[in-house]
XYZ file of C-alpha atoms in Angstrom:
567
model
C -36.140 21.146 216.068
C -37.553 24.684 215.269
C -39.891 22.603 212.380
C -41.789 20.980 214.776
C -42.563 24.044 217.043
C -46.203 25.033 216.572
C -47.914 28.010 216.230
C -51.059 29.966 215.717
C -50.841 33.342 213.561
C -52.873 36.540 214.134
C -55.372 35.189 211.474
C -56.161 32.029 213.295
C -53.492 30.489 210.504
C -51.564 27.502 212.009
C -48.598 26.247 211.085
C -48.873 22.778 209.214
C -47.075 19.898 210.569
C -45.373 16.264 209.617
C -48.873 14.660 209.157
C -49.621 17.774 206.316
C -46.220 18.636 204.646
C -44.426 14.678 205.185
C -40.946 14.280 205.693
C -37.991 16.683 205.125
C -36.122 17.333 201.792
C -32.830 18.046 201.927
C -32.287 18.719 198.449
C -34.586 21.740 198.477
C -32.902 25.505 199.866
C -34.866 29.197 200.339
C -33.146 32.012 199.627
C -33.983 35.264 201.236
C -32.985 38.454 199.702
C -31.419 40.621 202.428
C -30.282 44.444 203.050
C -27.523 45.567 204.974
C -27.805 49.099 203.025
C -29.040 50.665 206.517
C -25.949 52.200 207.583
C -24.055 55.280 206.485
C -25.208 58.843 205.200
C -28.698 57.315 204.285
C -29.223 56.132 208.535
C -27.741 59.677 209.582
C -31.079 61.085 208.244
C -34.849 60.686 209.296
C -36.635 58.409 210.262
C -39.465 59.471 207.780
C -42.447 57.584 207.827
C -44.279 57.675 204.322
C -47.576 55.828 205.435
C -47.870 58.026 208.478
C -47.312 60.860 206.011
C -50.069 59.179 202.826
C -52.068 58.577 205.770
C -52.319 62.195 207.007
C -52.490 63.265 203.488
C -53.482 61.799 201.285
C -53.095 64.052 198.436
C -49.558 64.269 198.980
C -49.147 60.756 197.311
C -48.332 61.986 193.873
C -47.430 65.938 194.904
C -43.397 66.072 194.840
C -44.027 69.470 196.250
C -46.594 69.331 198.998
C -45.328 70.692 202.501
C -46.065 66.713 204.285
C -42.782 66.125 202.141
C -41.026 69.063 202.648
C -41.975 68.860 206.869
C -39.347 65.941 206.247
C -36.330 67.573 205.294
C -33.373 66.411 203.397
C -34.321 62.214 203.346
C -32.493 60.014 201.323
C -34.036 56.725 202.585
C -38.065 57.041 203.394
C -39.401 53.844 205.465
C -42.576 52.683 204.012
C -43.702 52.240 207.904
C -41.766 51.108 211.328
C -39.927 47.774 211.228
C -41.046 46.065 214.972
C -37.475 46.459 215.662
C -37.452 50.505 215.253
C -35.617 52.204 212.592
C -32.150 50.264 213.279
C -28.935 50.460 211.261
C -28.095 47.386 209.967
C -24.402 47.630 212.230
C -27.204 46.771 215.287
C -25.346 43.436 216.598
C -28.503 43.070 218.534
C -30.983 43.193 215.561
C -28.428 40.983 213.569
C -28.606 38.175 216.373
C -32.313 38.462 216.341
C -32.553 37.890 212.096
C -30.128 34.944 212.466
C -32.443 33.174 215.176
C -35.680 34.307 213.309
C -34.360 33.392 209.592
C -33.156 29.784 211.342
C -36.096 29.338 213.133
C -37.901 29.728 209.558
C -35.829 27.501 207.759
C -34.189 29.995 205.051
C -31.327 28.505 203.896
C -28.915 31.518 202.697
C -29.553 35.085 202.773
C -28.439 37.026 199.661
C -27.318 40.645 199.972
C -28.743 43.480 198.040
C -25.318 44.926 196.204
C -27.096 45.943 192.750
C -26.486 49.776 193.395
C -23.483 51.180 191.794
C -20.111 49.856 193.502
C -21.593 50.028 197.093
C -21.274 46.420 198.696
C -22.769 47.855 202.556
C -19.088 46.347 203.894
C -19.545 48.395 208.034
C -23.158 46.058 208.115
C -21.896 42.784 206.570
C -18.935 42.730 208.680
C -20.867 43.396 212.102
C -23.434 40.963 210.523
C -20.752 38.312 209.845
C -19.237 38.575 213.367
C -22.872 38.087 215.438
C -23.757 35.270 212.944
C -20.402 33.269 213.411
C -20.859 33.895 217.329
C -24.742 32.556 216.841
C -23.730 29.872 215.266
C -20.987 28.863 217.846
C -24.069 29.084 220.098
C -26.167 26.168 217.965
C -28.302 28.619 216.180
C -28.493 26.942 212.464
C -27.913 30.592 210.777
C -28.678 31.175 206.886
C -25.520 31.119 205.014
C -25.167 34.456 202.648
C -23.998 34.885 199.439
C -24.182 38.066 197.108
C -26.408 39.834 194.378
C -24.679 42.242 192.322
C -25.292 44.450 189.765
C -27.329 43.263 186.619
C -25.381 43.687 183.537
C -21.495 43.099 183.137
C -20.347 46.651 182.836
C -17.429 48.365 184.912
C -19.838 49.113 188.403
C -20.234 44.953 188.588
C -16.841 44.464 188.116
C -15.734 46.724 190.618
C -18.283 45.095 193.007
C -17.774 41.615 192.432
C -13.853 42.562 192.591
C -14.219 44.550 196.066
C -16.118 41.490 197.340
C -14.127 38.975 196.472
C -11.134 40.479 197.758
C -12.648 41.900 201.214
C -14.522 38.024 201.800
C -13.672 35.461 199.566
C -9.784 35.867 198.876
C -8.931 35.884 202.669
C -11.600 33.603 203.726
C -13.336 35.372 206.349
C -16.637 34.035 207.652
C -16.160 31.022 205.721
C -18.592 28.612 207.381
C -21.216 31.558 206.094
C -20.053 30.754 202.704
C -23.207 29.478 201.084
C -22.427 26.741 197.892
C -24.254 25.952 195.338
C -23.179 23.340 192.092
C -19.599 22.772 194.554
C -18.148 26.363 194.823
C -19.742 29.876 196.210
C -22.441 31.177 194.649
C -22.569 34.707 193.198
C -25.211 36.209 191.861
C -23.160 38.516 189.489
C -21.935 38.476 185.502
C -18.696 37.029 185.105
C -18.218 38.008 181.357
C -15.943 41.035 182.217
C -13.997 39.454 185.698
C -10.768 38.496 185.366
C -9.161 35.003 186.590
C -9.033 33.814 189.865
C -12.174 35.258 190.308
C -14.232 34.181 187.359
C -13.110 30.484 188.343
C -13.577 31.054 192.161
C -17.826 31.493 191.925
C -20.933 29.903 190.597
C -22.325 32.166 188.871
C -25.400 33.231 188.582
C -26.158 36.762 186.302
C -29.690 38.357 188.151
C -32.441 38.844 185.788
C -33.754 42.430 186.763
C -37.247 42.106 184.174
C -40.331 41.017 185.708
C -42.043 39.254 183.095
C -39.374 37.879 180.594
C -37.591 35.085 182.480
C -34.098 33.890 181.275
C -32.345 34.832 178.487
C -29.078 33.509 179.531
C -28.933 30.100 180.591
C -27.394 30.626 183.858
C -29.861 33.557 184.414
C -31.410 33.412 188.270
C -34.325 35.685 188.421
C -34.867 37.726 192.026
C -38.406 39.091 191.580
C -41.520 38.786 188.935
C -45.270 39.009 188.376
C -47.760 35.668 188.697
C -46.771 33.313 187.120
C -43.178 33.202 187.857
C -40.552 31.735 185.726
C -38.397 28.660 186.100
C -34.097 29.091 185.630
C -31.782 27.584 184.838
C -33.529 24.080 183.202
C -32.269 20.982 184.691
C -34.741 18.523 182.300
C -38.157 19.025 180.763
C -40.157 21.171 183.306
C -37.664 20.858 186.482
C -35.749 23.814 187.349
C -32.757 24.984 189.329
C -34.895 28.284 191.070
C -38.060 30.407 191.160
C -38.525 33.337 192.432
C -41.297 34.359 195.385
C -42.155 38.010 196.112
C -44.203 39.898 198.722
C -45.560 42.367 196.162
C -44.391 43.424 193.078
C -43.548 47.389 192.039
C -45.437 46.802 188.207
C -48.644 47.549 186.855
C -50.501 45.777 183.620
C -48.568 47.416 181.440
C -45.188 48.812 183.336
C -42.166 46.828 185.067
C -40.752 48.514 187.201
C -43.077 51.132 188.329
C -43.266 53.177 190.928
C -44.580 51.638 193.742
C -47.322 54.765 194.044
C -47.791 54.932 190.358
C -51.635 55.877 190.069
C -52.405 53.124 187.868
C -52.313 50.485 190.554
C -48.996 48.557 191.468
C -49.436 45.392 192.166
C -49.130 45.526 196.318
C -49.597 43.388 198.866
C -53.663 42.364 198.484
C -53.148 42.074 194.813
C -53.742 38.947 192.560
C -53.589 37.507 189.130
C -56.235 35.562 189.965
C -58.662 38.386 191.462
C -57.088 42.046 190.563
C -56.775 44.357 192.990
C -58.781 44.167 196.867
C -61.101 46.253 198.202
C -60.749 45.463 201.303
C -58.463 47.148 203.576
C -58.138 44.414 205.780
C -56.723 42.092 203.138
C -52.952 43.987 203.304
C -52.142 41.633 206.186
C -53.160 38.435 204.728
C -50.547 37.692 202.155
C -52.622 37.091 199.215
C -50.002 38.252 196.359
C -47.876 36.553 198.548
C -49.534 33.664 198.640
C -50.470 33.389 195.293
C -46.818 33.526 194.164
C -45.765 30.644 196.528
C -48.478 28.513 195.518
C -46.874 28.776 192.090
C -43.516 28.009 192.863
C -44.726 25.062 194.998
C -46.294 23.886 191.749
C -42.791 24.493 190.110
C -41.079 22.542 193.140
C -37.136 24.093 192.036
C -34.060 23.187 193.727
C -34.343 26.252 195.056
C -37.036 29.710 195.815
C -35.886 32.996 196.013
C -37.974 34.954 198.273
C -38.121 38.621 197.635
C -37.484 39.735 201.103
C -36.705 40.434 204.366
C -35.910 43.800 205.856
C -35.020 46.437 202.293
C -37.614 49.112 204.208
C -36.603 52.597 202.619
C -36.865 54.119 199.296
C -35.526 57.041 198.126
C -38.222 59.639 196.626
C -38.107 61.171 193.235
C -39.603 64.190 191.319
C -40.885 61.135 188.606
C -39.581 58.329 187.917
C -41.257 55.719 185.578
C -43.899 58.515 184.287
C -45.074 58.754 187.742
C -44.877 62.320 189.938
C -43.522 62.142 193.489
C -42.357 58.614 192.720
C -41.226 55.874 195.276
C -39.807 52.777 193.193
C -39.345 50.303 195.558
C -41.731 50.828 199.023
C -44.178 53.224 199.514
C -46.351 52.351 202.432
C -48.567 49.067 204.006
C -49.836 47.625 200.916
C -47.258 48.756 198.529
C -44.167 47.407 200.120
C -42.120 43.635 200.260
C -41.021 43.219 203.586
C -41.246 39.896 205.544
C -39.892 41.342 208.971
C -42.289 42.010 211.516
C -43.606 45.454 211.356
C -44.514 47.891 214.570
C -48.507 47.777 214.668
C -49.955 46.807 211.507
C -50.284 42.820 210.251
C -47.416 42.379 213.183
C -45.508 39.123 212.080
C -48.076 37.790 209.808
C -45.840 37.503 206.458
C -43.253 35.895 208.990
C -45.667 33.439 210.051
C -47.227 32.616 206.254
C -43.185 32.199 205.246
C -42.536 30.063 208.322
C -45.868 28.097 206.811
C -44.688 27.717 202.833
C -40.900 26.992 203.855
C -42.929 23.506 205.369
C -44.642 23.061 202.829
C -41.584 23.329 200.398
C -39.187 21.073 202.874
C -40.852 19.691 204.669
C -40.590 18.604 208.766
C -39.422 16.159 210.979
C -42.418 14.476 212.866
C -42.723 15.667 216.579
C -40.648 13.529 218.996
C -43.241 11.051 220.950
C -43.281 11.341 224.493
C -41.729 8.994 227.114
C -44.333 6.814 229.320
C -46.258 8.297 232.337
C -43.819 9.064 235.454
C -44.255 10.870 238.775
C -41.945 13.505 239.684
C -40.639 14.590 242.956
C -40.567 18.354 243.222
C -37.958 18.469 245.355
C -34.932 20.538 243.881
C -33.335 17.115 243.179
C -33.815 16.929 239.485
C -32.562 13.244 238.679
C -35.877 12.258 237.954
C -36.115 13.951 234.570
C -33.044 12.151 233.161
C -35.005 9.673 231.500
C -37.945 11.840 230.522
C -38.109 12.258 226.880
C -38.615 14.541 224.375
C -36.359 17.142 225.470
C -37.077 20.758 223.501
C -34.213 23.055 223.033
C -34.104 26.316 222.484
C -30.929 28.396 221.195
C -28.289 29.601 223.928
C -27.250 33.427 223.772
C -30.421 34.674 223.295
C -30.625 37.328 225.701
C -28.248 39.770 224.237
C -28.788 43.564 225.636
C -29.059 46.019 222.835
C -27.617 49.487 223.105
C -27.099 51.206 219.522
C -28.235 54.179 217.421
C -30.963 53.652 214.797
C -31.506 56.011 212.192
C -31.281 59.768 212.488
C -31.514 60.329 216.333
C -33.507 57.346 217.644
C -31.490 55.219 219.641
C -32.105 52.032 221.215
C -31.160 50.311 224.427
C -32.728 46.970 226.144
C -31.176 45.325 229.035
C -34.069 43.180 229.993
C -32.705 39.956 228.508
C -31.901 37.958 231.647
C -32.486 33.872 232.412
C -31.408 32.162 229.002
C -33.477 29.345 228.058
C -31.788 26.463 226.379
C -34.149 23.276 227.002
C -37.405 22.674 228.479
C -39.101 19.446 229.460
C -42.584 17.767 230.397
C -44.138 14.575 231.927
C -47.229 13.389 233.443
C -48.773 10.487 235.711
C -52.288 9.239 237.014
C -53.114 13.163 238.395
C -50.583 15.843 237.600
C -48.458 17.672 235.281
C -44.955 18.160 235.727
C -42.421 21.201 233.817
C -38.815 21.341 233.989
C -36.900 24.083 232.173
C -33.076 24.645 232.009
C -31.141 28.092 231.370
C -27.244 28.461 230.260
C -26.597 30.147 233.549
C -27.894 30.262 237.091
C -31.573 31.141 237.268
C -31.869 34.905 239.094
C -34.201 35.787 242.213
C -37.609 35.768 242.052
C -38.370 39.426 242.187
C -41.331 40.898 240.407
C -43.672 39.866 238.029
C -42.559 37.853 234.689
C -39.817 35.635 236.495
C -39.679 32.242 234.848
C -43.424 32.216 233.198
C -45.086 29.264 232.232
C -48.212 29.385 229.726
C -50.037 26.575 229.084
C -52.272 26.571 225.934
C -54.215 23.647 227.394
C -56.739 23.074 224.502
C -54.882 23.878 221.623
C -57.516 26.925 220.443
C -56.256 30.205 219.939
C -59.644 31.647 220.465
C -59.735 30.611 224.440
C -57.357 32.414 226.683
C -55.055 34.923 225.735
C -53.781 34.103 222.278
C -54.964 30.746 222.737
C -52.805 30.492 226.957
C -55.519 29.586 229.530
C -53.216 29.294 232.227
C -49.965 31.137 233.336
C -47.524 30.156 236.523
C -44.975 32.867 237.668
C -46.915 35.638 236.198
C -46.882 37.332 239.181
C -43.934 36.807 241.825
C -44.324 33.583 243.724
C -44.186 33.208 247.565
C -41.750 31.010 249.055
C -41.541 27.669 247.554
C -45.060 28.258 245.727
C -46.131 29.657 242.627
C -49.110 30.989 241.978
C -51.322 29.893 239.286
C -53.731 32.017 237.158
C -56.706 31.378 234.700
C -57.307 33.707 231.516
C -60.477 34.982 231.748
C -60.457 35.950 228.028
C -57.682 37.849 227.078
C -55.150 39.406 229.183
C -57.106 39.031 232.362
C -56.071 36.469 234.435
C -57.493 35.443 238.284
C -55.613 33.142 240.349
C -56.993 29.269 240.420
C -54.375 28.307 243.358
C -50.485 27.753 243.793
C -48.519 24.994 242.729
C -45.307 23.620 244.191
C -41.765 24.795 242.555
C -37.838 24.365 243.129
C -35.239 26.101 241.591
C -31.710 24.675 242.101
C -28.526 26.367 240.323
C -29.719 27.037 236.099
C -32.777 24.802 236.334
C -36.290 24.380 237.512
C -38.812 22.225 237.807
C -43.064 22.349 238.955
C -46.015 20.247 239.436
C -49.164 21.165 238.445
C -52.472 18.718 239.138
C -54.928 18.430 236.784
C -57.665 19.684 238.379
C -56.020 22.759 238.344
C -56.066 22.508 234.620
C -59.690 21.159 234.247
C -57.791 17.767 233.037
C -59.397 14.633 233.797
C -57.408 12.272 235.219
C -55.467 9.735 233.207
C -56.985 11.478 230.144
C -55.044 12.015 226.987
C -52.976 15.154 226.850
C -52.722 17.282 223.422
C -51.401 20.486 224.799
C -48.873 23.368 223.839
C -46.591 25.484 226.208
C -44.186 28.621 226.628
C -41.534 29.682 229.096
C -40.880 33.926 228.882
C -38.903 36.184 231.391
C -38.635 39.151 231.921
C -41.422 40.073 229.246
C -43.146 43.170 230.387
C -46.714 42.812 231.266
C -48.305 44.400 228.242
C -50.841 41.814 226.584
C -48.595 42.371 223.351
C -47.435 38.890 222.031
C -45.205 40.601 220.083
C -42.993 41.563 222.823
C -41.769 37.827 222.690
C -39.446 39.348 220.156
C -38.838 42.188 221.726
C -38.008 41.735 225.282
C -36.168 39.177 227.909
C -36.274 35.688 226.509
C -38.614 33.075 225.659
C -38.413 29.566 224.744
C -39.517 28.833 222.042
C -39.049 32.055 220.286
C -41.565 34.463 219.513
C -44.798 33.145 218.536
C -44.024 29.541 218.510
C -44.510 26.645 221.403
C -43.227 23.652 221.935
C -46.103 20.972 221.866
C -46.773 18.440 224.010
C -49.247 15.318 223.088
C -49.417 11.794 223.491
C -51.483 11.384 220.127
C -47.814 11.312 218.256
């Protein structure tokens, strides 16, 4: 029940809940637009990062021939900054499991792959990516489906790409539960005028409209990307619509679409509005507001389906001019002029994640948090029978501690083997006086040795401004003694003093504590409103976004599982 984890974003943002969004809708899907182009030729070169480069200098922005560029060498795909994953190729099985658990965790639907260039289709990533997503899915991870968006006009480069598809996928059926439907057969986002049989049957189509600002002019046009406000497709009845699209930021100006990203007259990035122009303020690149702007549109709109424009595309190529710009970048540039959801190194972090985790809610919907079973006493004593009726129970998805060891772009490489105890459900209860936690991992839970074994962090009051991102309590943070664990208090931030040590048995994959409330400043009896985290094997860093990074946590990332008797 990933929709009824909460969280609290860098920006104080919170994600809303049953009570705010109301009950789930099954009839509405997001789409994420999705690139597996990070492999080949254009990954054997770099990585180049253009913001650390604009940043440095900031006259080369629109000089094709100052030295920054040339300092480069021979690029062919220039990352508008570092993803928080490095610069991977997209054949990374470890960065493919991580997408599928973070895209399922958010809700998106399908993923649609980028295939509009030429006849390339990306096959080495989509393969690797097909493989880890089946095996996630085996696992209980609720993957996106994918489907494909190919080249926009029906000349001989479409056909060949629809026709390579088809044959490599959809003719001998591989990853078929990834298949994603739409109107009872696969959906394609490709022309069909020039295909021949069975594969003009096999699809439903759905022809991309590449213009920002005209909207259909086909009636089975899908649009993937436009300017405030957005267009409906595809017209079901009088103002209801099949999709609309949602985009990060938009490479157009007032009077060009496309532009150049960098085009000196002011593409319309990240900070930019309809509504307001362009920001002055440098902080507002990490608060979504284009975003924003364009999903409170298509909320208005409510479609069967939103097209969010996207995930992890990255790199641009860089050309002499292009668009009656110099030194021009079409597609990403750098912090504000880019469209990327995934979590970036540094920077606004996971924000965009977080604000898409918030409008997928608001476009679904949730299911209400599970209420909690009545007041019980628990005997820390290894046995573990005591928890069977002890309700709810919160899962969290098996396989999750994959090692990665794989080359990124150019000569970065990445290995991490620190993914260890694999959490797959967690519990809690309370009586008159005490707190009790129970968590559960797929395999046998390893020796306590060192710090970060089997953490608990309590956010006891719910405020992300107490604590250290809102914990005011961890257990396990340091190695525990013997049958006891110690217990430490946040003293704002990440420093933490130990407030005493709490009783703990582990027996074969699970565990179980006691905590009393005095220990938490709880009164007793009182009512509990609380939220809490399991991690190990997280280094010791005060980052929370190595909860993507490193060992396993439960839930994922930024999320906890809440525990209140209010519901």
């Amino acid at each position: 029940m990933s929709d009824a984890w909460v969280a609290t974003d860098a920006l104080g943002r919170k994600l809303p809940d049953h009570a705010e969004v109301g009950a789930p809708r099954p009839d509405r899907t997001v789409a994420m637009f999705y690139w597996t182009w990070h492999i080949g030729g254009t990954a054997d070169l770099g990585p180049a990062n253009v913001n650390e480069v604009v940043t440095r200098h900031p006259e080369a922005v629109n000089d094709y021939n100052h030295p920054a560029w040339k300092e480069l060498g021979p690029i062919v795909g220039h990352h508008w900054n570092e993803p928080l994953f490095g610069y991977y190729r997209g054949t990374d099985p470890w960065v493919c499991r991580k997408h599928a658990e973070m895209l399922a965790d958010a809700g998106v639907d399908v993923v649609v792959f980028d295939c509009t260039n030429g006849t390339f289709t990306w096959k080495e990533a989509y393969d690797v990516l097909g493989e880890v997503w089946s095996a996630a899915r085996r696992d209980g991870v609720r993957t996106p489906q994918f489907a494909f968006l190919c080249p926009f006009a029906p000349h001989d480069d479409s056909r060949v790409n629809i026709t390579k598809i088809y044959e490599d996928v959809y003719k001998p059926g591989r990853f078929k539960d990834l298949w994603f439907h739409w109107k009872g057969k696969p959906l394609l986002m490709g022309y069909p005028d020039n295909l021949p049989e069975p594969i003009r049957s096999f699809f439903t189509f759905r022809p991309g409209q590449p213009d920002y600002r005209r909207g259909p002019s086909r009636p089975d046009h899908w649009g993937w990307l436009e300017v405030v406000p957005q267009h409906g497709y595809v017209e079901l009845s009088p103002g209801r619509f099949e999709q609309v699209t949602v985009g990060v930021s938009q490479n157009a100006t007032d009077v060009l679409a496309p532009a150049a990203m960098n085009d000196p007259k002011g593409s319309y990035g990240r900070s930019y509005t309809k509504a307001h122009g362009f920001s002055t303020d440098p902080r507002d690149v990490g608060r979504g507001l284009n975003f924003q702007e364009q999903w409170d549109h298509a909320l208005k709109m409510d479609p069967e389906l939103i097209f969010v424009t996207g995930w992890n595309e990255w790199i641009a190529g860089r050309y002499k001019e292009w668009q009656g710009t110099e030194n021009a970048f079409p597609d990403e540039f750098d912090n504000e002029h880019s469209r990327d959801i995934e979590p970036m190194k540094g920077g606004f972090g996971d924000n965009y994640y977080c604000q898409l985790v918030a409008n997928v809610r608001r476009y679904k919907g949730v299911r209400s948090a599970p209420p909690t079973s009545a007041p019980t006493t628990i005997e820390i004593d290894g046995r573990f029978d005591s928890w069977d009726q002890v309700q709810p129970e919160f899962r969290h998805h098996k396989g999750s501690t994959m090692h990665r060891d794989h080359r990124g772009y150019g000569k970065t490489h990445y290995q991490d083997s620190s993914g260890r105890n694999d959490f797959v459900a967690a519990k809690a209860a309370r009586d008159a006086n005490n707190l009790y936690f129970y968590v559960e991992t797929a395999e046998p839970i390893t020796a306590p040795t060192g710090p970060g074994w089997m953490t608990l962090l309590i956010d006891v009051d719910r405020d992300k401004s107490t604590g250290w991102e809102g914990y005011d309590y961890a257990v396990n943070r340091l190695a525990p003694a013997g049958s006891e664990a110690i217990m430490e208090r946040s003293r704002q931030g990440w420093n933490w003093s130990a407030v005493g040590k709490v009783a703990f048995r582990v027996e074969g994959n699970r565990m179980e504590l006691g905590i009393p409330r005095t220990l938490l400043g709880l009164p007793s009896n009182g009512p509990l409103n609380f939220e809490f985290k399991w991690t190990d094997n997280v280094p010791s860093s005060g980052d929370i976004l190595d909860f993507y990074l490193h060992g396993d946590v439960a839930p994922s990332g930024r999320f906890n599982y809440r525990y209140s008797e209010e519901i």
